[in-house]
Amino acid sequence: REFYDVMLDDTDRLMQTIEQVLRTGQAGRESGHRERVDLRALADECAALTRTRRHLTEAQLRLLPLGPDDALPEAMGDPAELRGAILNLLDNAVKYSGDAVHVQVYAALVGDWAVVRVTDQGAGLAPGESERIFKRFYRVPGSLTQRIKGTGLGLFIVHSTAKHHGGRAYAESAGIGRGTTFTLELPAVRAV
């Protein structure tokens, strides 16, 4: 059973890598499929999938509740591309959290933007790294990235997806060891 679980984990990781390489090859091309997407429901779906893949509890990875004045974040986009972007943000947050995973996901309408924010309390970023991490194949130098598997494509895909949808993706960190917040902002579609 243990050997079987290891094989399944390796197969999942390989499939994710293949999907990332394929998405990277499509980066820069306009997707023909666009529909109204509830980013909150999509973030909830991605959080549930990440919990299952990474064997996490809801306390370790949770979607923050909407406040009484928060509206649902809806955007026009390709659901598969947006799902891939959110899964990449969650995967990074979990991977770089270390042993004590505590990731929070916030999805709401903020002004004219449909926003998904993923916050971890993990490795954090050194000053100047928050823009470089979105470049293709870039990985933050250091011993931590040598221990953590990755291709350097995930955040590039997030950035490309945001750009294709007329939005942006960015990262904020108070420094090394102080966690990171990744934000995906897309133009909001207002309820009619």
PDB file of C-alpha atoms in Angstrom, residues 46-190:
ATOM      1  CA  CYS A  46      -9.032  24.189  -6.119  1.00  0.00           C
ATOM      2  CA  ALA A  47      -8.570  24.288  -2.339  1.00  0.00           C
ATOM      3  CA  ALA A  48     -10.496  21.015  -1.966  1.00  0.00           C
ATOM      4  CA  LEU A  49      -8.399  19.384  -4.686  1.00  0.00           C
ATOM      5  CA  THR A  50      -5.146  20.629  -3.130  1.00  0.00           C
ATOM      6  CA  ARG A  51      -6.229  19.341   0.298  1.00  0.00           C
ATOM      7  CA  THR A  52      -6.838  15.911  -1.219  1.00  0.00           C
ATOM      8  CA  ARG A  53      -3.591  15.846  -3.219  1.00  0.00           C
ATOM      9  CA  ARG A  54      -1.474  17.073  -0.308  1.00  0.00           C
ATOM     10  CA  HIS A  55      -3.342  15.272   2.502  1.00  0.00           C
ATOM     11  CA  LEU A  56      -4.217  18.519   4.310  1.00  0.00           C
ATOM     12  CA  THR A  57      -7.017  19.445   6.680  1.00  0.00           C
ATOM     13  CA  GLU A  58      -9.356  22.400   6.246  1.00  0.00           C
ATOM     14  CA  ALA A  59      -7.508  24.111   9.102  1.00  0.00           C
ATOM     15  CA  GLN A  60      -4.252  23.869   7.135  1.00  0.00           C
ATOM     16  CA  LEU A  61      -5.745  25.181   3.884  1.00  0.00           C
ATOM     17  CA  ARG A  62      -8.882  27.214   4.212  1.00  0.00           C
ATOM     18  CA  LEU A  63     -11.026  29.543   2.177  1.00  0.00           C
ATOM     19  CA  LEU A  64     -11.757  32.625   4.259  1.00  0.00           C
ATOM     20  CA  PRO A  65     -15.452  33.480   4.580  1.00  0.00           C
ATOM     21  CA  LEU A  66     -16.901  36.489   2.814  1.00  0.00           C
ATOM     22  CA  GLY A  67     -17.702  39.497   4.952  1.00  0.00           C
ATOM     23  CA  PRO A  68     -21.238  40.905   5.005  1.00  0.00           C
ATOM     24  CA  ASP A  69     -20.340  43.530   2.385  1.00  0.00           C
ATOM     25  CA  ASP A  70     -18.247  41.273   0.141  1.00  0.00           C
ATOM     26  CA  ALA A  71     -19.610  40.459  -3.311  1.00  0.00           C
ATOM     27  CA  LEU A  72     -18.820  37.380  -5.368  1.00  0.00           C
ATOM     28  CA  PRO A  73     -15.785  37.810  -7.617  1.00  0.00           C
ATOM     29  CA  GLU A  74     -16.819  37.013 -11.176  1.00  0.00           C
ATOM     30  CA  ALA A  75     -14.686  37.461 -14.278  1.00  0.00           C
ATOM     31  CA  MET A  76     -14.870  36.520 -17.952  1.00  0.00           C
ATOM     32  CA  GLY A  77     -12.330  33.864 -18.716  1.00  0.00           C
ATOM     33  CA  ASP A  78     -11.283  30.358 -19.534  1.00  0.00           C
ATOM     34  CA  PRO A  79     -12.166  28.220 -16.483  1.00  0.00           C
ATOM     35  CA  ALA A  80      -9.415  25.667 -17.218  1.00  0.00           C
ATOM     36  CA  GLU A  81      -6.707  28.344 -17.436  1.00  0.00           C
ATOM     37  CA  LEU A  82      -7.928  30.059 -14.276  1.00  0.00           C
ATOM     38  CA  ARG A  83      -8.137  26.720 -12.440  1.00  0.00           C
ATOM     39  CA  GLY A  84      -4.522  26.026 -13.421  1.00  0.00           C
ATOM     40  CA  ALA A  85      -3.397  29.433 -12.152  1.00  0.00           C
ATOM     41  CA  ILE A  86      -5.135  29.052  -8.780  1.00  0.00           C
ATOM     42  CA  LEU A  87      -3.840  25.486  -8.372  1.00  0.00           C
ATOM     43  CA  ASN A  88      -0.307  26.755  -9.020  1.00  0.00           C
ATOM     44  CA  LEU A  89      -0.671  29.435  -6.340  1.00  0.00           C
ATOM     45  CA  LEU A  90      -1.974  26.895  -3.822  1.00  0.00           C
ATOM     46  CA  ASP A  91       0.687  24.333  -4.696  1.00  0.00           C
ATOM     47  CA  ASN A  92       3.459  26.907  -4.183  1.00  0.00           C
ATOM     48  CA  ALA A  93       1.985  28.076  -0.892  1.00  0.00           C
ATOM     49  CA  VAL A  94       1.868  24.520   0.431  1.00  0.00           C
ATOM     50  CA  LYS A  95       5.315  23.528  -0.890  1.00  0.00           C
ATOM     51  CA  TYR A  96       7.054  26.540   0.613  1.00  0.00           C
ATOM     52  CA  SER A  97       5.235  26.377   3.949  1.00  0.00           C
ATOM     53  CA  GLY A  98       7.510  23.687   5.336  1.00  0.00           C
ATOM     54  CA  ASP A  99       6.147  21.298   7.945  1.00  0.00           C
ATOM     55  CA  ALA A 100       3.653  23.744   9.463  1.00  0.00           C
ATOM     56  CA  VAL A 101       1.227  24.355   6.591  1.00  0.00           C
ATOM     57  CA  HIS A 102      -1.132  27.246   7.242  1.00  0.00           C
ATOM     58  CA  VAL A 103      -2.523  28.653   3.990  1.00  0.00           C
ATOM     59  CA  GLN A 104      -5.456  31.025   3.660  1.00  0.00           C
ATOM     60  CA  VAL A 105      -7.351  31.770   0.467  1.00  0.00           C
ATOM     61  CA  TYR A 106      -9.428  34.908   0.043  1.00  0.00           C
ATOM     62  CA  ALA A 107     -11.650  35.380  -2.997  1.00  0.00           C
ATOM     63  CA  ALA A 108     -13.879  38.441  -3.295  1.00  0.00           C
ATOM     64  CA  LEU A 109     -14.753  41.485  -5.337  1.00  0.00           C
ATOM     65  CA  VAL A 110     -12.394  44.366  -4.521  1.00  0.00           C
ATOM     66  CA  GLY A 111     -13.377  47.536  -6.335  1.00  0.00           C
ATOM     67  CA  ASP A 112     -13.420  46.729 -10.044  1.00  0.00           C
ATOM     68  CA  TRP A 113     -11.366  43.563  -9.593  1.00  0.00           C
ATOM     69  CA  ALA A 114     -12.228  39.928  -9.019  1.00  0.00           C
ATOM     70  CA  VAL A 115      -9.454  38.930  -6.626  1.00  0.00           C
ATOM     71  CA  VAL A 116      -7.998  35.651  -5.403  1.00  0.00           C
ATOM     72  CA  ARG A 117      -5.367  36.036  -2.673  1.00  0.00           C
ATOM     73  CA  VAL A 118      -3.306  33.121  -1.329  1.00  0.00           C
ATOM     74  CA  THR A 119      -1.353  33.736   1.884  1.00  0.00           C
ATOM     75  CA  ASP A 120       1.117  31.379   3.512  1.00  0.00           C
ATOM     76  CA  GLN A 121       3.357  31.643   6.569  1.00  0.00           C
ATOM     77  CA  GLY A 122       6.266  29.895   4.915  1.00  0.00           C
ATOM     78  CA  ALA A 123       9.647  30.727   3.423  1.00  0.00           C
ATOM     79  CA  GLY A 124       8.881  34.278   2.316  1.00  0.00           C
ATOM     80  CA  LEU A 125      10.838  36.271  -0.245  1.00  0.00           C
ATOM     81  CA  ALA A 126      13.929  38.414  -0.102  1.00  0.00           C
ATOM     82  CA  PRO A 127      13.556  42.022  -1.296  1.00  0.00           C
ATOM     83  CA  GLY A 128      13.685  42.163  -5.096  1.00  0.00           C
ATOM     84  CA  GLU A 129      12.521  38.578  -5.646  1.00  0.00           C
ATOM     85  CA  SER A 130       8.792  39.330  -5.892  1.00  0.00           C
ATOM     86  CA  GLU A 131       9.000  40.299  -9.575  1.00  0.00           C
ATOM     87  CA  ARG A 132      11.638  37.781 -10.695  1.00  0.00           C
ATOM     88  CA  ILE A 133       9.641  34.769  -9.492  1.00  0.00           C
ATOM     89  CA  PHE A 134       7.121  35.251 -12.308  1.00  0.00           C
ATOM     90  CA  LYS A 135       9.759  34.755 -15.031  1.00  0.00           C
ATOM     91  CA  ARG A 136       9.853  31.508 -16.978  1.00  0.00           C
ATOM     92  CA  PHE A 137      12.049  28.818 -15.332  1.00  0.00           C
ATOM     93  CA  TYR A 138      13.133  31.176 -12.535  1.00  0.00           C
ATOM     94  CA  ARG A 139      13.541  29.665  -9.083  1.00  0.00           C
ATOM     95  CA  VAL A 140      14.742  31.606  -6.054  1.00  0.00           C
ATOM     96  CA  PRO A 141      18.355  30.625  -5.417  1.00  0.00           C
ATOM     97  CA  GLY A 142      19.207  28.897  -2.155  1.00  0.00           C
ATOM     98  CA  SER A 143      19.142  25.646  -0.275  1.00  0.00           C
ATOM     99  CA  LEU A 144      15.349  25.635   0.115  1.00  0.00           C
ATOM    100  CA  THR A 145      14.679  25.508  -3.628  1.00  0.00           C
ATOM    101  CA  GLN A 146      17.207  22.716  -4.000  1.00  0.00           C
ATOM    102  CA  ARG A 147      15.156  20.576  -1.602  1.00  0.00           C
ATOM    103  CA  ILE A 148      11.749  21.475  -3.090  1.00  0.00           C
ATOM    104  CA  LYS A 149      10.875  20.035  -6.482  1.00  0.00           C
ATOM    105  CA  GLY A 150       9.726  22.446  -9.147  1.00  0.00           C
ATOM    106  CA  THR A 151      10.158  23.543 -12.746  1.00  0.00           C
ATOM    107  CA  GLY A 152      10.027  27.309 -12.371  1.00  0.00           C
ATOM    108  CA  LEU A 153       6.954  27.368 -14.613  1.00  0.00           C
ATOM    109  CA  GLY A 154       4.053  27.608 -12.150  1.00  0.00           C
ATOM    110  CA  LEU A 155       4.238  31.318 -11.371  1.00  0.00           C
ATOM    111  CA  PHE A 156       5.066  32.117 -14.991  1.00  0.00           C
ATOM    112  CA  ILE A 157       1.786  30.405 -15.926  1.00  0.00           C
ATOM    113  CA  VAL A 158      -0.078  32.394 -13.245  1.00  0.00           C
ATOM    114  CA  HIS A 159       1.391  35.647 -14.577  1.00  0.00           C
ATOM    115  CA  SER A 160       0.624  34.734 -18.217  1.00  0.00           C
ATOM    116  CA  THR A 161      -2.931  33.706 -17.368  1.00  0.00           C
ATOM    117  CA  ALA A 162      -3.563  36.960 -15.507  1.00  0.00           C
ATOM    118  CA  LYS A 163      -2.185  38.966 -18.427  1.00  0.00           C
ATOM    119  CA  HIS A 164      -4.306  37.033 -20.991  1.00  0.00           C
ATOM    120  CA  HIS A 165      -7.373  37.862 -18.947  1.00  0.00           C
ATOM    121  CA  GLY A 166      -6.596  41.585 -18.710  1.00  0.00           C
ATOM    122  CA  GLY A 167      -5.411  41.371 -15.114  1.00  0.00           C
ATOM    123  CA  ARG A 168      -2.239  40.984 -13.148  1.00  0.00           C
ATOM    124  CA  ALA A 169      -0.523  38.710 -10.642  1.00  0.00           C
ATOM    125  CA  TYR A 170       1.897  39.853  -7.973  1.00  0.00           C
ATOM    126  CA  ALA A 171       3.561  38.739  -4.744  1.00  0.00           C
ATOM    127  CA  GLU A 172       4.176  40.500  -1.446  1.00  0.00           C
ATOM    128  CA  SER A 173       6.373  39.351   1.416  1.00  0.00           C
ATOM    129  CA  ALA A 174       7.716  40.910   4.614  1.00  0.00           C
ATOM    130  CA  GLY A 175      10.975  38.995   4.043  1.00  0.00           C
ATOM    131  CA  ILE A 176      12.658  35.636   4.424  1.00  0.00           C
ATOM    132  CA  GLY A 177      10.790  33.341   6.801  1.00  0.00           C
ATOM    133  CA  ARG A 178       7.801  35.689   7.037  1.00  0.00           C
ATOM    134  CA  GLY A 179       5.430  34.198   4.478  1.00  0.00           C
ATOM    135  CA  THR A 180       4.135  35.411   1.147  1.00  0.00           C
ATOM    136  CA  THR A 181       0.846  36.654  -0.261  1.00  0.00           C
ATOM    137  CA  PHE A 182       0.147  35.998  -3.934  1.00  0.00           C
ATOM    138  CA  THR A 183      -2.635  37.971  -5.603  1.00  0.00           C
ATOM    139  CA  LEU A 184      -4.441  37.257  -8.852  1.00  0.00           C
ATOM    140  CA  GLU A 185      -6.557  40.220 -10.029  1.00  0.00           C
ATOM    141  CA  LEU A 186      -8.906  40.070 -13.014  1.00  0.00           C
ATOM    142  CA  PRO A 187     -11.367  42.652 -14.329  1.00  0.00           C
ATOM    143  CA  ALA A 188     -14.661  41.977 -12.578  1.00  0.00           C
ATOM    144  CA  VAL A 189     -17.936  41.285 -14.313  1.00  0.00           C
ATOM    145  CA  ARG A 190     -20.762  42.952 -12.442  1.00  0.00           C
TER     146      ARG A 190
END
